Coordinates of C-alpha atoms in Angstrom, one line a residue:
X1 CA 162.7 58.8 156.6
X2 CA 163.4 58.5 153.5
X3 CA 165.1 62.0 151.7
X4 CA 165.1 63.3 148.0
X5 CA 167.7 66.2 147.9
X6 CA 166.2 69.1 145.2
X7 CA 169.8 71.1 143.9
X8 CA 173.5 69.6 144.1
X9 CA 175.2 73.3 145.5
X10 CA 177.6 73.3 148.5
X11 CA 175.1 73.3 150.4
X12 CA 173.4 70.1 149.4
X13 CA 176.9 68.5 149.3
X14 CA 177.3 69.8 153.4
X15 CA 173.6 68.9 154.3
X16 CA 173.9 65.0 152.6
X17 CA 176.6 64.4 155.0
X18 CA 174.9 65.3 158.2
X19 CA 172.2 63.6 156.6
X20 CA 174.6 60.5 156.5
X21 CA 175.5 60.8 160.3
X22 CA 172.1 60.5 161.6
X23 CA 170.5 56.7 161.4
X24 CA 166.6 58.5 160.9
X25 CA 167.6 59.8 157.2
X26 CA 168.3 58.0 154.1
X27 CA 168.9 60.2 151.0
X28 CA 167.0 57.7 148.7
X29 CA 166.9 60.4 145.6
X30 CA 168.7 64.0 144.1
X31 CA 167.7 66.5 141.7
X32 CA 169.7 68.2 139.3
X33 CA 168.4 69.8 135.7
X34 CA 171.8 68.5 134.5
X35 CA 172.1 64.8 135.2
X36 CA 176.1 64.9 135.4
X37 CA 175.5 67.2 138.4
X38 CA 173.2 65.1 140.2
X39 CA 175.2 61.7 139.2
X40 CA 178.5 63.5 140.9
X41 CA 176.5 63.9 144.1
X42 CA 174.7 60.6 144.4
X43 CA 178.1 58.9 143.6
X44 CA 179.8 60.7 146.5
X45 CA 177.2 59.7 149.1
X46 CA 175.6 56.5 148.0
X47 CA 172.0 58.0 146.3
X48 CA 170.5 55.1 144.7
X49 CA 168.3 57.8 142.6
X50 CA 169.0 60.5 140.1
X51 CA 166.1 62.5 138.9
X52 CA 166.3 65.6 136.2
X53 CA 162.3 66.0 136.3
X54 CA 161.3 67.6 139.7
X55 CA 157.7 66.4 138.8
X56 CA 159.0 62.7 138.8
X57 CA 160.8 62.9 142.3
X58 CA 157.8 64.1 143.7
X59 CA 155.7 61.0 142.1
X60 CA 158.2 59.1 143.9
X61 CA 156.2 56.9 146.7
X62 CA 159.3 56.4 148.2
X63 CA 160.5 59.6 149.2
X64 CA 158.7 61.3 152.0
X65 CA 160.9 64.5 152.6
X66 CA 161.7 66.6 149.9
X67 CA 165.2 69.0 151.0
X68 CA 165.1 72.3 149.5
X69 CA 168.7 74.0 148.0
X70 CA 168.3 75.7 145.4
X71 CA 168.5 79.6 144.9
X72 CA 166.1 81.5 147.0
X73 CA 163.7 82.9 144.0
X74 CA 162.5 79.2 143.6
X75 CA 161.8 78.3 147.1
X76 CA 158.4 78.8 147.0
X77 CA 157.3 77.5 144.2
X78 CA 159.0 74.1 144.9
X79 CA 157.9 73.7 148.4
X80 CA 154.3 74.4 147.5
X81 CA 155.0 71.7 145.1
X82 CA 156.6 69.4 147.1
X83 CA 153.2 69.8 149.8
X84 CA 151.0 69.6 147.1
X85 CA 152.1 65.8 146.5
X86 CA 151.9 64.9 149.8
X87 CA 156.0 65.3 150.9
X88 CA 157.3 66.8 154.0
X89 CA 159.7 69.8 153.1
X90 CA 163.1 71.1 154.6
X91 CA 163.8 73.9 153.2
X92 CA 166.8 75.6 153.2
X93 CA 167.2 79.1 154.4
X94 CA 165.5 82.2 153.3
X95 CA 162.4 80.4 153.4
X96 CA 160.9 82.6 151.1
X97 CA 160.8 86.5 150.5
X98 CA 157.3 87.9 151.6
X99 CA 154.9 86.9 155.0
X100 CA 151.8 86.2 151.5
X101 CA 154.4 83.7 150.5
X102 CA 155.2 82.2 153.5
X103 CA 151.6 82.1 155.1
X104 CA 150.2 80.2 152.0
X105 CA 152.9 77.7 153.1
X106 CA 152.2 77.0 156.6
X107 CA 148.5 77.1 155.5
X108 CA 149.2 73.8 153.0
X109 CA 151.9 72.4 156.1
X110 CA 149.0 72.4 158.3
X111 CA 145.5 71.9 156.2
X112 CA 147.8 68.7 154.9
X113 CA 149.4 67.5 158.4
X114 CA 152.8 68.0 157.1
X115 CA 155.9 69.0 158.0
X116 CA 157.6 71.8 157.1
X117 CA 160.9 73.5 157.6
X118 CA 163.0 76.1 157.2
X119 CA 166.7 74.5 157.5
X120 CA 168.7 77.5 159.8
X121 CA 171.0 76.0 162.0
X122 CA 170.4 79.0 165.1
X123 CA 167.2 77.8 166.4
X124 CA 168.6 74.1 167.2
X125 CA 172.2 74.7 168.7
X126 CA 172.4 73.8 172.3
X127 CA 174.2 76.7 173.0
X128 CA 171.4 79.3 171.7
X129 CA 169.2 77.3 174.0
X130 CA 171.8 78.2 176.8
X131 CA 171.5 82.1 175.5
X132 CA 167.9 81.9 176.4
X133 CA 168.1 80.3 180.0
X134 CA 171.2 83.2 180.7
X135 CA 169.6 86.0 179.7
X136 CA 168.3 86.7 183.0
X137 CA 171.3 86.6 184.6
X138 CA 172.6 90.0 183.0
X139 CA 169.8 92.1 183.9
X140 CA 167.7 94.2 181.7
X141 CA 169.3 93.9 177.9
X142 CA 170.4 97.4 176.4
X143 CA 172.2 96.5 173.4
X144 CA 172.4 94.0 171.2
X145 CA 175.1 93.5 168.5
X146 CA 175.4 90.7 165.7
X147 CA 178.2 91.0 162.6
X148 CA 178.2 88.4 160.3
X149 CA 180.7 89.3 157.8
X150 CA 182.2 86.8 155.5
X151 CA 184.1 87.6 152.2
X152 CA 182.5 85.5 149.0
X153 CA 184.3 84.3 145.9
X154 CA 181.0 85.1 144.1
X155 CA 182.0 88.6 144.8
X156 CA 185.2 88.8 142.7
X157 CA 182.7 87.2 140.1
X158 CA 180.3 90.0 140.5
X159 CA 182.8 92.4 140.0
X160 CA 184.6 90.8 137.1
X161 CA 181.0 91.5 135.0
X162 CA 179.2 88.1 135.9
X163 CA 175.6 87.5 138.2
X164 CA 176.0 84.8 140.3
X165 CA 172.5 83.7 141.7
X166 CA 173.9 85.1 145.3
X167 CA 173.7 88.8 143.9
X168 CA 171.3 88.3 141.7
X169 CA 168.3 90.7 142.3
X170 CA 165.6 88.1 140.5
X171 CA 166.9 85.1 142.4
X172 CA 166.3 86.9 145.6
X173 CA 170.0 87.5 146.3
X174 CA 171.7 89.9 148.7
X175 CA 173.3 90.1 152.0
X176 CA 170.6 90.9 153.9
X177 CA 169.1 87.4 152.7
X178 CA 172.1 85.5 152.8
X179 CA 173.9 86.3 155.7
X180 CA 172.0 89.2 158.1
X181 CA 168.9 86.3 157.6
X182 CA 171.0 84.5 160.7
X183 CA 171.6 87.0 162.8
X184 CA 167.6 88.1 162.4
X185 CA 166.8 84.7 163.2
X186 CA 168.9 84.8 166.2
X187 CA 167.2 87.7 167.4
X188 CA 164.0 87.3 166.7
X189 CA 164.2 84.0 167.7
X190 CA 165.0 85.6 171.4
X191 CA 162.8 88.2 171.2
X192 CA 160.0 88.8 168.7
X193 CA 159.4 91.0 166.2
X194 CA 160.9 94.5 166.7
X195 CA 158.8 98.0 166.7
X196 CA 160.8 99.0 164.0
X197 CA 163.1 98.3 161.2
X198 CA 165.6 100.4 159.0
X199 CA 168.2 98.8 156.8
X200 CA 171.2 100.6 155.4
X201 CA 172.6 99.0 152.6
X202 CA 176.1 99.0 150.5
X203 CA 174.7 98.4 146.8
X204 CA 176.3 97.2 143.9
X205 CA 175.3 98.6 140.6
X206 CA 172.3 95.9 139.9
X207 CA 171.1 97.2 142.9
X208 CA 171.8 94.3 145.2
X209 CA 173.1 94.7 148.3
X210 CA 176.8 93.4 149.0
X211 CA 176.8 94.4 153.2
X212 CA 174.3 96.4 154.9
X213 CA 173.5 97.3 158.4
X214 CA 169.7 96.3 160.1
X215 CA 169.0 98.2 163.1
X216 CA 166.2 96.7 165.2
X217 CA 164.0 98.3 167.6
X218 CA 162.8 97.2 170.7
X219 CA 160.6 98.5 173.5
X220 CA 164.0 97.8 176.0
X221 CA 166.7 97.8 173.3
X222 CA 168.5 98.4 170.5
X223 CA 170.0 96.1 168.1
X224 CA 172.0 96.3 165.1
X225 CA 173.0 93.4 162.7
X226 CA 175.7 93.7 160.4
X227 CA 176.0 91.4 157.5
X228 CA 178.6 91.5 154.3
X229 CA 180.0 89.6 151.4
X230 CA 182.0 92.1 150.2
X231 CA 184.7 92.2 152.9
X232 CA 185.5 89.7 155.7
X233 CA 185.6 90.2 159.8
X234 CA 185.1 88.0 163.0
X235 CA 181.5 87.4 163.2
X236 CA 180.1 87.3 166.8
X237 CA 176.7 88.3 169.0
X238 CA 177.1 90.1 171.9
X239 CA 173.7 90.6 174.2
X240 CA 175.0 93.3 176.4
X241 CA 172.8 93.9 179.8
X242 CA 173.4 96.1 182.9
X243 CA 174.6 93.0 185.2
X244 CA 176.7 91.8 182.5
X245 CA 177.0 90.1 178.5
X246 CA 176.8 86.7 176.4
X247 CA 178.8 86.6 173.6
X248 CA 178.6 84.0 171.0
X249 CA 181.1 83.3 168.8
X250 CA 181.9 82.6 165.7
X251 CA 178.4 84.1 165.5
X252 CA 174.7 83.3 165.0
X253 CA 175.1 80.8 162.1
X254 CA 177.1 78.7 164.6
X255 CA 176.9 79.2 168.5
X256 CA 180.0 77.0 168.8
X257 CA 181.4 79.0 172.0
X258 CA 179.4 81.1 174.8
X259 CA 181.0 83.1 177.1
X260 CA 178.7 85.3 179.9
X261 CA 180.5 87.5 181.5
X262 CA 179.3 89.5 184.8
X263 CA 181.5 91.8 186.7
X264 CA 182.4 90.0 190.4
X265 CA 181.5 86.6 189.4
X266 CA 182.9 83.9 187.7
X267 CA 183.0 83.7 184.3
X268 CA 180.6 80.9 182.5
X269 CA 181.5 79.4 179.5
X270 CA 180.8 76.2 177.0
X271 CA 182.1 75.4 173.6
X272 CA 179.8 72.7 171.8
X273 CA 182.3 70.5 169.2
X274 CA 179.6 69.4 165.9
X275 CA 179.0 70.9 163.4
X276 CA 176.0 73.6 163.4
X277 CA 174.1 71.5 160.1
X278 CA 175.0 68.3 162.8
X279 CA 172.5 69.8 165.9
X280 CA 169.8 70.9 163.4
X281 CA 169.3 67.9 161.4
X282 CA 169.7 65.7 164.5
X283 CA 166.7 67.8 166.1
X284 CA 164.4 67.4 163.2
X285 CA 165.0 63.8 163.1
X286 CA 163.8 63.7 166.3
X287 CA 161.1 66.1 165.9
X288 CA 159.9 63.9 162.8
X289 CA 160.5 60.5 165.0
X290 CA 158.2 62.0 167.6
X291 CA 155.7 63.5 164.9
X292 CA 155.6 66.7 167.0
X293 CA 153.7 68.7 164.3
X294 CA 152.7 71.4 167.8
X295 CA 156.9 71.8 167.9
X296 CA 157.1 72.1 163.8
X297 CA 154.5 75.1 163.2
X298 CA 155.6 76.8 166.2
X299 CA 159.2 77.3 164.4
X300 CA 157.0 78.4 161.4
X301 CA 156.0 80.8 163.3
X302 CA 159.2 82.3 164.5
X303 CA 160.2 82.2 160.7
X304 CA 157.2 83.9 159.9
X305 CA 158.7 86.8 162.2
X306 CA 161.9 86.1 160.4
X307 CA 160.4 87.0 156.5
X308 CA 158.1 89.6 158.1
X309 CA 161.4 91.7 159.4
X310 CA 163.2 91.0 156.4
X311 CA 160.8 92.5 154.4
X312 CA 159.9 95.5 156.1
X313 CA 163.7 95.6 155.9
X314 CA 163.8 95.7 151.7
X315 CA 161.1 97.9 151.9
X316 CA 162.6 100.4 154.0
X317 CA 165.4 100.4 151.7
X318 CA 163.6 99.9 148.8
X319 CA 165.0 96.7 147.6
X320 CA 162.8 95.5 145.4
X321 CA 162.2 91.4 144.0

C-alpha cells in the first residue's frame, strides 16, 4: 500500500522507518508546508515525492493511505480530508479531542468503506494481548496503577517564554493528551469506559497542563493514571488483583516486559525485543492485507472510549480547547 506521510516531526521520522521494515508499505509521498523539511525527510528514507499543498497529495491517485503527524488541533480536519478524497488514514495519536469529532469520522470511515486509524502502539503489542489472557489468573482486580512520566525538552522551552505546539492550549496540547492518552488506552482498552472520571492537573500559567493525575472508576476498581512532562520517573502498569499482579514495564506506550506475579507459584514472565511502532504497523499491514474493515471499526470503537474519557476528563478539570 502505497503511503503519503502528512508532517516531517520525530514522529514521522520514527514511523517512516517501521514503515521501511514491513514489505506491505511504500512511503510513495511527504508533506511539509516548508519544502526543505519535507526534502530532508524524503532524502533520508527514499520518498520519491515531496508535496507543500496537502490538497495535491490527496489528488494523488497513487497514494492510498494518508499518515497523520501533525499537532493534535489539526487532526481532524485532515483526516476528514484525507476520507473525503477517497484515502485510508492512520492517524497518529490523540485522534481527535471530542466523541462529535470523532463520531463524524468513523461515520465517513464507514459510509466510504475505508480504513481508519488511530496510530497507538498499546492495542497491538503481543504482550498487552498476554495482559488480557492473564488477567484471570489474579483474581478479582482491585487496583489498578499506570505512571507515565517522561521529562520534555519542550518543557525548558515553555519555561524559558516560548509555546511549543505540545503545551500549546489551541493545538490541543497537554499531558493528559500526550502522555496519560496511553495509559487510558491501556485501560480502557481492558476494560471499558469507567463510571466516573476526575482529573487533577499541575497547570502552567497558559493553563495547560504539564502532569496531572486521572483517577478512573470502576464498578470492581479503582484506577489511577499518572502522566507528566514536567519531571521524569519509571513508567510502569501494575493490575493488582487478590491472587496476585501483572506489571508491565517500561509502561503502556511499550509492553516490552510482563511479569505476573502470584504468591506460591511460579513466577511468569516475557520480554518481547521490537520496537512498539514495529508490532503496530506490522498489525495494520496485516489488517489492511486481509481487508478486515469488521477488525478496523471495532478499534474505532475502543478509541471512541478513549476521546470520550479524555474529555469528560478536561471537563472535569475545566480544560478547555
Amino acid at each position: 500500500m502505497n503511503l503519503g506521510i502528512l508532517g516531517t516531526g520525530s514522529i514521522a521520522r520514527t514511523m517512516a522507518a517501521e514503515f521501511a521494515k514491513v514489505p506491505a508499505f511504500h512511503c510513495a509521498a511527504v508533506c511539509s508546508r516548508q519544502k526543505a523539511t519535507g526534502e530532508a525527510l524524503a532524502q533520508s528514507f527514499g520518498i520519491p515525492k515531496v508535496y507543500t499543498d496537502y490538497d495535491a497529495m490527496l489528488a494523488d491517485p497513487d497514494i492510498d493511505l494518508i499518515y497523520i503527524a501533525t499537532p493534535n488541533s489539526l487532526h481532524y480536519g485532515q483526516a476528514k480530508a484525507a476520507l473525503l478524497a477517497g484515502k485510508n488514514v492512520l492517524c497518529e495519536k490523540p485522534f481527535v479531542p471530542t466523541v462529535a469529532e470523532a463520531d463524524e469520522l468513523i461515520g465517513l470511515a464507514r459510509e466510504r468503506h475505508l480504513f481508519l486509524f488511530e496510530a497507538i502502539t498499546t492495542a497491538h503489542h503481543p504482550n498487552y494481548a498476554l495482559v488480557k489472557e492473564h488477567l484471570p489468573d489474579i483474581g478479582p482486580l482491585r487496583i489498578v496503577s499506570c505512571t507515565f512520566c517522561q521529562y520534555s525538552s519542550r518543557y525548558d522551552a515553555l519555561l524559558s517564554g516560548q509555546v511549543p505546539p505540545v503545551f500549546d492550549p489551541a493545538c490541543c496540547g497537554g499531558a493528559l493528551m500526550d502522555l496519560n492518552l496511553y495509559n487510558v488506552h491501556f485501560v480502557v482498552g481492558l476494560f471499558g469506559e469507567p463510571m466516573s472520571v476526575s482529573y487533577h492537573p499541575n497547570l502552567y500559567r497558559n493553563g495547560i497542563d504539564t502532569s496531572g493525575i486521572l483517577l478512573l472508576e470502576y464498578p470492581d476498581f479503582l484506577c489511577q493514571c499518572t502522566g507528566a512532562k514536567d519531571c521524569a520517573a519509571p513508567g510502569s502498569v501494575q493490575l493488582v488483583g487478590e491472587k496476585g499482579r501483572i506489571l508491565i514495564e517500561p509502561g503502556s506506550s511499550n509492553c516490552k516486559k510482563l511479569l505476573l506475579d502470584r504468591p506460591g507459584q511460579e513466577t511468569f514472565s516475557r520480554e518481547c525485543d521490537e520496537s512498539p511502532w514495529y508490532y503496530e504497523v506490522s498489525d495494520i499491514a496485516a489488517l489492511l492485507a486481509a481487508k478486515d474493515y469488521d477488525a478496523c471499526y471495532q478499534a474505532l470503537e475502543k478509541t471512541r472510549q478513549v476521546v470520550s474519557v479524555l474529555e469528560a476528563a478536561r471537563q472535569d478539570a475545566q480544560l478547555d480547547f
